[in-house]
């Protein structure tokens, strides 16, 4: 099991590095821009906060964009949330299907390792990559805050990053279950699911009738503006997310453990 | 002799497509067992069922005395498999693939792997995506043999290998079998079966048509007749009483006649033609 885990990490490190540099780097650059934009942001903050549903959808009614926390929640948070979710979807959607797509299933699954163990090793590799991605990004953001010398609510920040890991794991579990079904790499489906959930979260924040269904989506409990303004998470949504995560893994194990593997 | 492989009434359907039906045969310890059949006969389905890559509908498969479903991991520890399409992770180096196969088995196979790489002329520092099919096959042979398993399972092993490597491959098989291993290989190449296998199963349309010793199968009443009758050259396969043939030929001008055993190819083809006529 350890060999497959190490093998997956070896195969995935370039992907991790590219996504880490892109998402983390972009967000880091965005943080550094705050000092140069701080003055103009003060003028814009009021108008940003009074754009009705649009302001609400992006959390600009809860935090002022003129503060680092507000700027982080509305600008950096969007990049990290969407980028991190896409990264999680990309690595997990192909994690199982790549063996059949690349015709390597006959090599891997004729080695003395059960499908259950291979599945576990691959999932642990996904978890490790997600953790490493967020850890790297966290370090970059902390460096950014230090360079700026601005005050940032650290407890809220770490809670946000923790919820990001949880949200990415939930999305990864959903995509992992899909990967167990597909015999070909269907990256588009994974990315489509992320964008669908993201759009659902935005709509649910704007449309009052959908407010009570907001917690169904994984982005609901990992929203930067919500967490940075209140310092709390939506427990119900997070528990629902954890259930979806476990369900995704159970479905992946059930389907993949029983189905015929293509040559 | 112990049965290393025991397949009883194996049936596998792929929905509307035919898989295999009621397949039964045994492979004994020390056998080099040929698994013959045209494309789509069910050879790969049988092999993939044995390896647990596909779930069969009914029947039973016992390998080295163990159930193929219940004891899959234990079976695979003592088995070396080479698929017909030898595919690996393109970005990996040959040496890393070989090491990974050994590490999963928790065995130090360095010495045997080195020996095999040398004999098969495998460049361990090349990347998989730089290799031709033949060279990937050689890597696959190393992965299948380096842990010195008790049972070898090869799916069309020689396709893509040059003649020299084919000979080397069979030399290796003979050496391992001499040391107590058993080998089952599926192939289209009848000469390989005749030259290297002691027993053979012939598959057609998802069913086993015949399981026998190669020597027994080739010993048939059919004869290849080549002659010049009344100035005209004739070449045909004759199955029947030779006295009847002599009687028929009397009164003809026979300037040349050669009666010989038919080749395995001809016997194989005869099997198929008979089936088609049925």
Short mmCIF file of C-alpha atoms in Angstrom, two decimals:
data_model
loop_
_atom_site.label_atom_id
_atom_site.label_comp_id
_atom_site.label_asym_id
_atom_site.label_seq_id
_atom_site.Cartn_x
_atom_site.Cartn_y
_atom_site.Cartn_z
CA UNK A 1 0.00 0.00 0.00
CA UNK A 2 2.88 2.31 0.87
CA UNK A 3 4.45 1.73 -2.54
CA UNK A 4 1.30 2.78 -4.37
CA UNK A 5 0.96 5.84 -2.11
CA UNK A 6 4.55 6.90 -2.82
CA UNK A 7 4.06 6.14 -6.52
CA UNK A 8 0.98 8.40 -6.69
CA UNK A 9 2.80 11.22 -4.93
CA UNK A 10 5.68 10.89 -7.39
CA UNK A 11 3.27 11.03 -10.31
CA UNK A 12 1.38 13.97 -8.84
CA UNK A 13 4.09 16.31 -7.53
CA UNK A 14 4.45 18.31 -10.77
CA UNK A 15 0.70 18.87 -10.89
CA UNK A 16 0.77 19.95 -7.25
CA UNK A 17 3.63 22.35 -7.91
CA UNK A 18 1.95 23.93 -10.95
CA UNK A 19 -1.39 24.41 -9.17
CA UNK A 20 0.34 25.59 -6.02
CA UNK A 21 2.37 28.20 -7.91
CA UNK A 22 -0.63 29.35 -9.96
CA UNK A 23 -3.21 29.62 -7.16
CA UNK A 24 -0.83 30.41 -4.30
CA UNK A 25 1.29 32.73 -6.43
CA UNK A 26 -1.69 34.63 -7.80
CA UNK A 27 -3.19 35.03 -4.34
CA UNK A 28 0.19 36.08 -2.91
CA UNK A 29 0.57 38.73 -5.61
CA UNK A 30 -2.99 39.85 -4.88
CA UNK A 31 -2.17 40.26 -1.15
CA UNK A 32 0.90 42.34 -2.00
CA UNK A 33 -1.23 44.58 -4.21
CA UNK A 34 -3.35 45.54 -1.21
CA UNK A 35 -0.96 48.23 0.07
CA UNK A 36 -0.91 50.01 -3.27
CA UNK A 37 -4.69 49.74 -3.60
CA UNK A 38 -5.56 50.51 0.01
CA UNK A 39 -6.29 54.22 -0.55
CA UNK A 40 -8.43 53.73 -3.63
CA UNK A 41 -10.18 50.81 -1.93
CA UNK A 42 -11.45 53.15 0.77
CA UNK A 43 -13.37 55.12 -1.85
CA UNK A 44 -14.59 51.98 -3.55
CA UNK A 45 -15.59 50.14 -0.35
CA UNK A 46 -18.88 51.98 0.04
CA UNK A 47 -19.97 51.53 -3.54
CA UNK A 48 -18.92 47.85 -3.49
CA UNK A 49 -21.01 47.30 -0.37
CA UNK A 50 -24.09 48.90 -1.91
CA UNK A 51 -24.43 46.78 -5.01
CA UNK A 52 -27.27 44.77 -3.53
CA UNK A 53 -27.37 41.08 -4.41
CA UNK A 54 -23.95 41.22 -6.08
CA UNK A 55 -22.34 42.59 -2.92
CA UNK A 56 -24.08 39.94 -0.87
CA UNK A 57 -22.99 37.11 -3.16
CA UNK A 58 -19.35 38.10 -2.77
CA UNK A 59 -19.61 38.89 0.93
CA UNK A 60 -18.95 42.59 0.49
CA UNK A 61 -21.80 43.53 2.78
CA UNK A 62 -20.15 41.78 5.73
CA UNK A 63 -16.59 43.08 5.40
CA UNK A 64 -15.07 46.27 4.10
CA UNK A 65 -12.84 45.74 1.11
CA UNK A 66 -10.68 48.56 2.45
CA UNK A 67 -9.41 46.30 5.27
CA UNK A 68 -6.96 43.44 4.71
CA UNK A 69 -9.47 40.90 6.03
CA UNK A 70 -12.16 42.25 3.69
CA UNK A 71 -9.79 42.41 0.76
CA UNK A 72 -8.61 38.88 1.47
CA UNK A 73 -12.16 37.55 1.78
CA UNK A 74 -13.44 39.11 -1.43
CA UNK A 75 -10.40 38.93 -3.70
CA UNK A 76 -7.90 36.34 -2.47
CA UNK A 77 -10.61 34.10 -1.01
CA UNK A 78 -12.31 33.82 -4.40
CA UNK A 79 -9.08 32.84 -6.15
CA UNK A 80 -8.11 30.31 -3.47
CA UNK A 81 -11.60 28.83 -3.09
CA UNK A 82 -12.12 28.30 -6.81
CA UNK A 83 -8.51 27.36 -7.57
CA UNK A 84 -8.30 24.90 -4.66
CA UNK A 85 -11.62 23.29 -5.56
CA UNK A 86 -10.49 22.88 -9.17
CA UNK A 87 -7.18 21.36 -8.08
CA UNK A 88 -8.99 18.85 -5.85
CA UNK A 89 -11.37 17.95 -8.69
CA UNK A 90 -8.56 17.56 -11.24
CA UNK A 91 -6.47 15.17 -9.14
CA UNK A 92 -9.38 13.05 -7.92
CA UNK A 93 -11.40 12.77 -11.16
CA UNK A 94 -8.54 10.94 -12.89
CA UNK A 95 -7.07 9.12 -9.88
CA UNK A 96 -8.81 5.79 -10.60
CA UNK A 97 -9.85 6.16 -14.24
CA UNK A 98 -6.28 6.91 -15.36
CA UNK A 99 -5.34 3.25 -14.85
CA UNK A 100 -7.82 2.10 -17.47
CA UNK A 101 -7.38 5.17 -19.67
CA UNK A 102 -3.62 4.61 -19.73
CA UNK A 103 -3.98 0.79 -19.94
CA UNK A 104 -1.93 0.37 -16.75
CA UNK A 105 -4.67 -1.43 -14.79
CA UNK A 106 -3.30 -4.82 -15.90
CA UNK A 107 0.06 -3.89 -14.43
CA UNK A 108 -1.13 -2.38 -11.16
CA UNK A 109 -3.96 -4.74 -10.28
CA UNK A 110 -2.04 -7.92 -11.04
CA UNK A 111 0.50 -6.98 -8.39
CA UNK A 112 -0.34 -8.56 -5.01
CA UNK A 113 -2.46 -5.70 -3.71
CA UNK A 114 -6.23 -5.73 -3.31
CA UNK A 115 -8.35 -3.10 -4.97
CA UNK A 116 -9.42 -1.91 -1.52
CA UNK A 117 -5.82 -1.25 -0.51
CA UNK A 118 -5.03 0.45 -3.81
CA UNK A 119 -8.12 2.61 -3.40
CA UNK A 120 -7.08 3.58 0.13
CA UNK A 121 -3.51 4.39 -0.94
CA UNK A 122 -4.77 6.55 -3.79
CA UNK A 123 -7.21 8.40 -1.53
CA UNK A 124 -4.52 9.04 1.07
CA UNK A 125 -2.34 10.42 -1.76
CA UNK A 126 -5.17 12.78 -2.75
CA UNK A 127 -5.52 13.89 0.87
CA UNK A 128 -1.76 14.47 1.15
CA UNK A 129 -1.69 16.54 -2.03
CA UNK A 130 -4.64 18.66 -0.86
CA UNK A 131 -2.96 19.20 2.51
CA UNK A 132 0.37 20.09 0.89
CA UNK A 133 -1.38 22.47 -1.52
CA UNK A 134 -3.13 24.33 1.31
CA UNK A 135 -0.06 24.28 3.54
CA UNK A 136 2.03 25.84 0.77
CA UNK A 137 -0.63 28.45 0.09
CA UNK A 138 -0.98 29.22 3.82
CA UNK A 139 2.77 29.83 4.06
CA UNK A 140 2.64 32.17 1.06
CA UNK A 141 -0.32 34.10 2.49
CA UNK A 142 1.36 34.45 5.89
CA UNK A 143 4.48 35.74 4.15
CA UNK A 144 2.29 38.23 2.29
CA UNK A 145 0.68 39.44 5.52
CA UNK A 146 4.14 39.80 7.11
CA UNK A 147 5.45 41.83 4.16
CA UNK A 148 2.41 44.11 4.30
CA UNK A 149 2.70 44.50 8.05
CA UNK A 150 -1.07 44.74 8.25
CA UNK A 151 -3.16 43.17 10.98
CA UNK A 152 -5.07 40.05 9.97
CA UNK A 153 -7.46 38.09 12.24
CA UNK A 154 -5.37 34.93 12.47
CA UNK A 155 -7.89 32.64 14.18
CA UNK A 156 -10.43 33.37 11.45
CA UNK A 157 -7.79 33.00 8.75
CA UNK A 158 -6.73 29.54 9.96
CA UNK A 159 -10.36 28.49 10.33
CA UNK A 160 -10.96 29.55 6.74
CA UNK A 161 -7.94 27.54 5.50
CA UNK A 162 -9.10 24.52 7.51
CA UNK A 163 -12.55 24.72 5.95
CA UNK A 164 -10.91 24.99 2.54
CA UNK A 165 -9.20 21.64 3.16
CA UNK A 166 -12.52 20.14 4.23
CA UNK A 167 -14.35 21.57 1.20
CA UNK A 168 -11.66 20.34 -1.18
CA UNK A 169 -11.77 16.87 0.40
CA UNK A 170 -15.55 16.78 -0.01
CA UNK A 171 -15.33 17.73 -3.68
CA UNK A 172 -12.45 15.28 -4.15
CA UNK A 173 -14.56 12.47 -2.65
CA UNK A 174 -17.44 13.22 -5.06
CA UNK A 175 -15.02 13.25 -8.00
CA UNK A 176 -13.29 10.10 -6.69
CA UNK A 177 -16.63 8.27 -6.81
CA UNK A 178 -17.05 9.44 -10.40
CA UNK A 179 -13.52 8.30 -11.19
CA UNK A 180 -14.47 4.82 -9.98
CA UNK A 181 -17.27 4.70 -12.52
CA UNK A 182 -15.45 6.09 -15.56
CA UNK A 183 -13.14 4.01 -17.74
CA UNK A 184 -11.73 7.13 -19.41
CA UNK A 185 -10.38 10.32 -17.88
CA UNK A 186 -13.28 12.80 -17.71
CA UNK A 187 -11.59 15.91 -16.39
CA UNK A 188 -14.35 18.12 -17.75
CA UNK A 189 -16.95 16.42 -15.58
CA UNK A 190 -14.92 17.09 -12.42
CA UNK A 191 -14.35 20.74 -13.29
CA UNK A 192 -18.01 21.06 -14.30
CA UNK A 193 -19.09 19.82 -10.88
CA UNK A 194 -16.91 22.45 -9.18
CA UNK A 195 -18.30 25.27 -11.31
CA UNK A 196 -21.84 23.97 -10.81
CA UNK A 197 -21.47 23.96 -7.01
CA UNK A 198 -19.83 27.39 -7.10
CA UNK A 199 -22.62 28.85 -9.22
CA UNK A 200 -25.18 27.18 -6.93
CA UNK A 201 -23.56 28.81 -3.89
CA UNK A 202 -23.60 32.27 -5.54
CA UNK A 203 -27.24 31.90 -6.58
CA UNK A 204 -28.26 30.57 -3.16
CA UNK A 205 -26.68 33.64 -1.54
CA UNK A 206 -28.58 36.03 -3.83
CA UNK A 207 -32.00 34.38 -4.12
CA UNK A 208 -33.81 34.59 -0.75
CA UNK A 209 -35.95 31.47 -1.46
CA UNK A 210 -32.81 29.38 -1.81
CA UNK A 211 -31.24 30.59 1.45
CA UNK A 212 -32.25 27.47 3.40
CA UNK A 213 -30.82 25.16 0.70
CA UNK A 214 -27.47 26.97 0.67
CA UNK A 215 -25.85 24.49 3.02
CA UNK A 216 -26.22 21.65 0.48
CA UNK A 217 -23.24 22.93 -1.51
CA UNK A 218 -19.65 22.50 -0.29
CA UNK A 219 -18.83 26.19 -0.79
CA UNK A 220 -21.37 27.26 1.83
CA UNK A 221 -19.29 26.40 4.91
CA UNK A 222 -15.97 27.45 3.38
CA UNK A 223 -16.92 30.99 2.40
CA UNK A 224 -14.14 33.45 3.24
CA UNK A 225 -16.43 36.42 3.93
CA UNK A 226 -18.66 34.39 6.29
CA UNK A 227 -15.76 32.98 8.27
CA UNK A 228 -13.62 36.12 8.41
CA UNK A 229 -16.55 38.30 9.48
CA UNK A 230 -18.04 36.00 12.12
CA UNK A 231 -15.15 33.73 13.07
CA UNK A 232 -17.60 30.82 12.92
CA UNK A 233 -18.54 28.12 10.50
CA UNK A 234 -21.96 26.83 9.51
CA UNK A 235 -21.88 23.60 11.51
CA UNK A 236 -24.88 22.06 9.76
CA UNK A 237 -23.36 22.61 6.33
CA UNK A 238 -19.99 21.26 7.49
CA UNK A 239 -21.60 18.10 8.92
CA UNK A 240 -23.53 17.64 5.69
CA UNK A 241 -20.24 18.05 3.82
CA UNK A 242 -18.60 15.38 5.97
CA UNK A 243 -21.48 12.99 5.23
CA UNK A 244 -21.10 13.62 1.48
CA UNK A 245 -17.34 13.02 1.82
CA UNK A 246 -17.84 9.63 3.51
CA UNK A 247 -20.59 8.71 1.05
CA UNK A 248 -18.34 9.54 -1.90
CA UNK A 249 -15.63 7.23 -0.57
CA UNK A 250 -18.11 4.42 0.16
CA UNK A 251 -19.54 4.66 -3.36
CA UNK A 252 -16.03 4.69 -4.86
CA UNK A 253 -15.09 1.57 -2.87
CA UNK A 254 -18.32 -0.23 -3.65
CA UNK A 255 -18.25 0.48 -7.39
CA UNK A 256 -14.53 0.03 -7.99
CA UNK A 257 -14.25 -3.10 -5.89
CA UNK A 258 -16.85 -4.89 -7.94
CA UNK A 259 -16.59 -3.74 -11.48
CA UNK A 260 -14.70 -5.27 -14.38
CA UNK A 261 -11.53 -3.42 -15.25
CA UNK A 262 -10.84 -2.70 -18.90
CA UNK A 263 -7.50 -3.82 -20.35
CA UNK B 1 0.84 -34.36 -10.58
CA UNK B 2 -0.87 -31.50 -8.71
CA UNK B 3 -3.21 -29.19 -10.53
CA UNK B 4 -1.80 -25.67 -10.34
CA UNK B 5 -4.81 -24.23 -12.18
CA UNK B 6 -8.28 -25.74 -11.95
CA UNK B 7 -11.06 -24.01 -13.86
CA UNK B 8 -14.54 -25.51 -13.59
CA UNK B 9 -17.55 -24.36 -15.64
CA UNK B 10 -16.35 -20.78 -15.90
CA UNK B 11 -19.00 -18.53 -17.42
CA UNK B 12 -18.77 -14.82 -18.06
CA UNK B 13 -21.16 -12.72 -20.14
CA UNK B 14 -20.69 -9.10 -21.14
CA UNK B 15 -24.35 -8.22 -21.55
CA UNK B 16 -25.16 -8.74 -25.20
CA UNK B 17 -21.57 -9.71 -26.00
CA UNK B 18 -20.36 -13.25 -25.56
CA UNK B 19 -17.64 -13.87 -23.00
CA UNK B 20 -16.88 -17.47 -22.10
CA UNK B 21 -19.25 -20.30 -21.43
CA UNK B 22 -18.76 -23.42 -19.34
CA UNK B 23 -14.97 -23.37 -19.62
CA UNK B 24 -13.21 -26.18 -17.75
CA UNK B 25 -9.60 -27.28 -17.84
CA UNK B 26 -6.66 -27.97 -15.55
CA UNK B 27 -3.00 -27.04 -15.76
CA UNK B 28 -0.65 -29.39 -13.95
CA UNK B 29 2.52 -28.59 -12.04
CA UNK B 30 5.47 -28.31 -14.40
CA UNK B 31 3.32 -27.83 -17.50
CA UNK B 32 4.02 -25.37 -20.24
CA UNK B 33 0.40 -25.05 -21.19
CA UNK B 34 -0.60 -23.48 -24.50
CA UNK B 35 -3.90 -21.63 -24.69
CA UNK B 36 -4.89 -21.44 -28.33
CA UNK B 37 -7.72 -19.72 -30.13
CA UNK B 38 -8.52 -17.04 -32.67
CA UNK B 39 -9.29 -13.44 -31.72
CA UNK B 40 -12.44 -13.19 -29.61
CA UNK B 41 -12.36 -16.86 -28.62
CA UNK B 42 -12.32 -15.98 -24.91
CA UNK B 43 -8.66 -16.52 -24.03
CA UNK B 44 -8.15 -13.08 -22.48
CA UNK B 45 -11.52 -13.24 -20.67
CA UNK B 46 -10.43 -16.52 -19.07
CA UNK B 47 -7.04 -15.13 -18.09
CA UNK B 48 -8.52 -11.87 -16.76
CA UNK B 49 -11.04 -13.87 -14.71
CA UNK B 50 -8.17 -15.88 -13.24
CA UNK B 51 -6.43 -12.65 -12.20
CA UNK B 52 -9.54 -11.08 -10.67
CA UNK B 53 -9.54 -8.21 -13.16
CA UNK B 54 -13.07 -9.15 -14.15
CA UNK B 55 -15.81 -10.77 -12.07
CA UNK B 56 -17.07 -14.02 -13.56
CA UNK B 57 -20.76 -14.98 -13.40
CA UNK B 58 -20.46 -18.63 -12.40
CA UNK B 59 -18.05 -21.52 -12.05
CA UNK B 60 -14.89 -21.71 -10.00
CA UNK B 61 -11.21 -20.97 -10.44
CA UNK B 62 -8.62 -22.45 -8.12
CA UNK B 63 -5.00 -21.45 -8.51
CA UNK B 64 -2.27 -23.16 -6.51
CA UNK B 65 -5.05 -24.67 -4.39
CA UNK B 66 -6.55 -21.27 -3.57
CA UNK B 67 -9.81 -19.66 -4.59
CA UNK B 68 -9.23 -16.90 -7.14
CA UNK B 69 -11.77 -14.58 -5.50
CA UNK B 70 -11.10 -15.20 -1.81
CA UNK B 71 -7.31 -15.51 -1.93
CA UNK B 72 -6.52 -13.14 -4.80
CA UNK B 73 -3.68 -11.32 -3.06
CA UNK B 74 -1.97 -14.53 -1.95
CA UNK B 75 -2.27 -15.98 -5.47
CA UNK B 76 -0.81 -12.84 -7.06
CA UNK B 77 2.19 -13.02 -4.71
CA UNK B 78 3.21 -16.28 -6.34
CA UNK B 79 2.21 -15.42 -9.87
CA UNK B 80 3.96 -13.57 -12.67
CA UNK B 81 1.69 -12.08 -15.30
CA UNK B 82 2.51 -10.48 -18.60
CA UNK B 83 -0.39 -8.80 -20.44
CA UNK B 84 -0.60 -8.72 -24.22
CA UNK B 85 -0.40 -4.93 -24.19
CA UNK B 86 2.56 -4.21 -21.94
CA UNK B 87 1.70 -0.71 -20.72
CA UNK B 88 3.32 1.22 -17.88
CA UNK B 89 3.34 4.78 -16.60
CA UNK B 90 4.91 6.79 -19.46
CA UNK B 91 6.84 9.26 -17.30
CA UNK B 92 8.56 6.55 -15.24
CA UNK B 93 11.97 5.10 -15.89
CA UNK B 94 12.30 1.38 -16.60
CA UNK B 95 14.28 0.80 -13.38
CA UNK B 96 11.55 2.53 -11.34
CA UNK B 97 8.82 0.34 -12.85
CA UNK B 98 10.84 -2.80 -12.11
CA UNK B 99 11.58 -1.58 -8.57
CA UNK B 100 7.93 -0.70 -7.97
CA UNK B 101 6.79 -4.21 -9.02
CA UNK B 102 9.32 -5.71 -6.57
CA UNK B 103 8.47 -3.29 -3.73
CA UNK B 104 4.75 -4.08 -3.88
CA UNK B 105 5.75 -7.73 -3.46
CA UNK B 106 7.96 -6.72 -0.52
CA UNK B 107 10.83 -8.67 -2.07
CA UNK B 108 14.38 -7.83 -2.93
CA UNK B 109 14.56 -8.93 -6.55
CA UNK B 110 17.64 -6.92 -7.49
CA UNK B 111 19.83 -9.86 -8.42
CA UNK B 112 17.21 -11.65 -10.53
CA UNK B 113 16.11 -8.38 -12.17
CA UNK B 114 19.70 -7.59 -13.11
CA UNK B 115 20.16 -11.04 -14.61
CA UNK B 116 16.94 -10.76 -16.60
CA UNK B 117 17.72 -7.24 -17.84
CA UNK B 118 21.08 -8.44 -19.03
CA UNK B 119 19.73 -11.46 -20.85
CA UNK B 120 16.86 -9.53 -22.43
CA UNK B 121 19.02 -6.47 -23.12
CA UNK B 122 16.78 -4.06 -21.24
CA UNK B 123 18.02 -0.47 -20.87
CA UNK B 124 16.96 0.40 -17.32
CA UNK B 125 17.67 4.10 -17.59
CA UNK B 126 15.25 4.78 -20.42
CA UNK B 127 11.84 6.27 -19.85
CA UNK B 128 8.82 4.12 -20.64
CA UNK B 129 7.55 6.57 -23.26
CA UNK B 130 10.81 6.12 -25.19
CA UNK B 131 10.27 2.36 -25.58
CA UNK B 132 8.83 0.39 -28.49
CA UNK B 133 6.22 -2.34 -27.90
CA UNK B 134 8.95 -4.99 -28.01
CA UNK B 135 11.02 -3.21 -25.39
CA UNK B 136 7.97 -2.65 -23.18
CA UNK B 137 7.29 -6.37 -23.48
CA UNK B 138 10.80 -7.08 -22.25
CA UNK B 139 10.21 -4.83 -19.21
CA UNK B 140 6.98 -6.73 -18.63
CA UNK B 141 8.87 -10.04 -18.76
CA UNK B 142 11.32 -8.76 -16.12
CA UNK B 143 8.42 -7.63 -13.90
CA UNK B 144 6.72 -11.01 -14.28
CA UNK B 145 9.84 -13.09 -13.63
CA UNK B 146 12.03 -11.15 -11.17
CA UNK B 147 10.31 -12.56 -8.07
CA UNK B 148 10.67 -16.15 -9.35
CA UNK B 149 6.97 -17.03 -9.08
CA UNK B 150 5.54 -20.53 -8.99
CA UNK B 151 3.16 -19.78 -11.83
CA UNK B 152 3.58 -17.74 -15.00
CA UNK B 153 0.65 -16.42 -16.94
CA UNK B 154 1.40 -14.88 -20.31
CA UNK B 155 -1.08 -13.33 -22.72
CA UNK B 156 0.40 -13.42 -26.22
CA UNK B 157 3.92 -13.01 -24.88
CA UNK B 158 5.94 -13.04 -28.08
CA UNK B 159 4.00 -10.51 -30.16
CA UNK B 160 6.30 -7.57 -30.76
CA UNK B 161 9.45 -9.45 -29.72
CA UNK B 162 12.15 -10.06 -32.31
CA UNK B 163 13.02 -13.74 -33.05
CA UNK B 164 16.17 -13.65 -30.92
CA UNK B 165 14.24 -12.35 -27.92
CA UNK B 166 11.47 -14.88 -28.53
CA UNK B 167 14.03 -17.66 -28.27
CA UNK B 168 15.57 -16.09 -25.15
CA UNK B 169 12.10 -15.75 -23.62
CA UNK B 170 11.31 -19.43 -24.11
CA UNK B 171 14.76 -20.38 -22.83
CA UNK B 172 13.95 -18.50 -19.62
CA UNK B 173 10.58 -20.22 -19.37
CA UNK B 174 12.19 -23.62 -19.76
CA UNK B 175 14.74 -22.78 -17.07
CA UNK B 176 12.10 -21.66 -14.57
CA UNK B 177 9.90 -24.67 -15.32
CA UNK B 178 12.91 -26.93 -14.81
CA UNK B 179 13.23 -25.37 -11.36
CA UNK B 180 9.62 -26.22 -10.54
CA UNK B 181 7.50 -23.42 -12.01
CA UNK B 182 4.42 -23.85 -14.19
CA UNK B 183 3.56 -21.76 -17.22
CA UNK B 184 0.36 -21.02 -19.09
CA UNK B 185 0.51 -18.90 -22.22
CA UNK B 186 -2.07 -17.79 -24.71
CA UNK B 187 -0.89 -17.48 -28.28
CA UNK B 188 -1.84 -17.50 -31.95
CA UNK B 189 1.53 -18.92 -32.94
CA UNK B 190 1.07 -22.66 -33.38
CA UNK B 191 4.74 -23.36 -33.93
CA UNK B 192 5.45 -22.02 -30.43
CA UNK B 193 2.92 -24.43 -28.97
CA UNK B 194 4.37 -27.36 -30.86
CA UNK B 195 7.94 -26.43 -29.96
CA UNK B 196 7.59 -25.46 -26.32
CA UNK B 197 4.26 -26.60 -24.84
CA UNK B 198 3.47 -30.05 -23.55
CA UNK B 199 -0.27 -29.52 -23.17
CA UNK B 200 -2.77 -27.35 -24.96
CA UNK B 201 -6.36 -26.11 -24.76
CA UNK B 202 -8.12 -24.89 -27.87
CA UNK B 203 -10.83 -22.25 -27.45
CA UNK B 204 -13.47 -21.23 -29.93
CA UNK B 205 -16.39 -18.87 -29.53
CA UNK B 206 -16.09 -18.78 -25.77
CA UNK B 207 -15.89 -22.54 -25.28
CA UNK B 208 -13.07 -25.03 -24.80
CA UNK B 209 -12.99 -27.33 -27.81
CA UNK B 210 -10.18 -29.58 -26.76
CA UNK B 211 -7.65 -30.05 -23.95
CA UNK B 212 -4.90 -32.55 -24.60
CA UNK B 213 -1.18 -33.27 -24.85
CA UNK B 214 0.40 -31.57 -27.82
CA UNK B 215 1.93 -34.89 -28.88
CA UNK B 216 -1.48 -36.57 -28.73
CA UNK B 217 -3.21 -33.87 -30.73
CA UNK B 218 -0.62 -33.97 -33.49
CA UNK B 219 -0.89 -37.76 -33.63
CA UNK B 220 -3.98 -37.92 -35.78
CA UNK B 221 -5.23 -40.32 -38.43
CA UNK B 222 -5.21 -37.48 -40.95
CA UNK B 223 -2.27 -37.45 -43.39
CA UNK B 224 -0.95 -34.82 -45.72
CA UNK B 225 -0.76 -36.36 -49.21
CA UNK B 226 1.34 -34.78 -51.94
CA UNK B 227 1.45 -36.63 -55.26
CA UNK B 228 1.57 -36.38 -59.00
CA UNK B 229 -1.42 -38.30 -60.41
CA UNK B 230 -1.80 -38.67 -64.15
CA UNK B 231 0.74 -35.88 -64.63
CA UNK B 232 -1.17 -33.51 -62.32
CA UNK B 233 0.23 -32.35 -58.92
CA UNK B 234 -2.15 -32.79 -55.98
CA UNK B 235 -1.84 -31.75 -52.33
CA UNK B 236 -4.59 -32.58 -49.80
CA UNK B 237 -5.33 -33.69 -46.25
CA UNK B 238 -6.65 -37.23 -46.16
CA UNK B 239 -8.50 -38.64 -43.19
CA UNK B 240 -9.57 -42.25 -43.50
CA UNK B 241 -8.33 -45.75 -44.19
CA UNK B 242 -5.15 -45.69 -46.23
CA UNK B 243 -6.14 -48.99 -47.90
CA UNK B 244 -9.12 -47.18 -49.39
CA UNK B 245 -6.77 -44.53 -50.73
CA UNK B 246 -4.52 -47.19 -52.32
CA UNK B 247 -7.54 -48.79 -53.94
CA UNK B 248 -8.63 -45.43 -55.31
CA UNK B 249 -5.19 -44.73 -56.71
CA UNK B 250 -4.89 -48.07 -58.49
CA UNK B 251 -5.34 -47.68 -62.19
CA UNK B 252 -3.89 -44.14 -62.09
CA UNK B 253 -0.43 -43.17 -63.15
CA UNK B 254 1.29 -42.13 -59.89
CA UNK B 255 4.71 -40.70 -60.75
CA UNK B 256 5.44 -39.34 -57.22
CA UNK B 257 3.79 -39.64 -53.80
CA UNK B 258 4.62 -38.28 -50.33
CA UNK B 259 2.55 -39.18 -47.24
CA UNK B 260 3.36 -37.16 -44.10
CA UNK B 261 1.98 -36.07 -40.70
CA UNK B 262 -0.03 -32.86 -40.91
CA UNK B 263 1.35 -29.75 -39.19
CA UNK B 264 -0.21 -28.39 -35.99
CA UNK B 265 -1.51 -25.48 -38.06
CA UNK B 266 -3.44 -27.89 -40.24
CA UNK B 267 -4.87 -29.74 -37.25
CA UNK B 268 -5.86 -26.45 -35.70
CA UNK B 269 -7.54 -25.30 -38.90
CA UNK B 270 -9.26 -28.66 -39.23
CA UNK B 271 -10.78 -28.15 -35.78
CA UNK B 272 -12.21 -24.86 -36.83
CA UNK B 273 -13.48 -26.04 -40.17
CA UNK B 274 -15.20 -29.00 -38.53
CA UNK B 275 -16.85 -26.70 -36.03
CA UNK B 276 -18.03 -24.40 -38.79
CA UNK B 277 -19.52 -27.32 -40.73
CA UNK B 278 -21.35 -28.48 -37.59
#
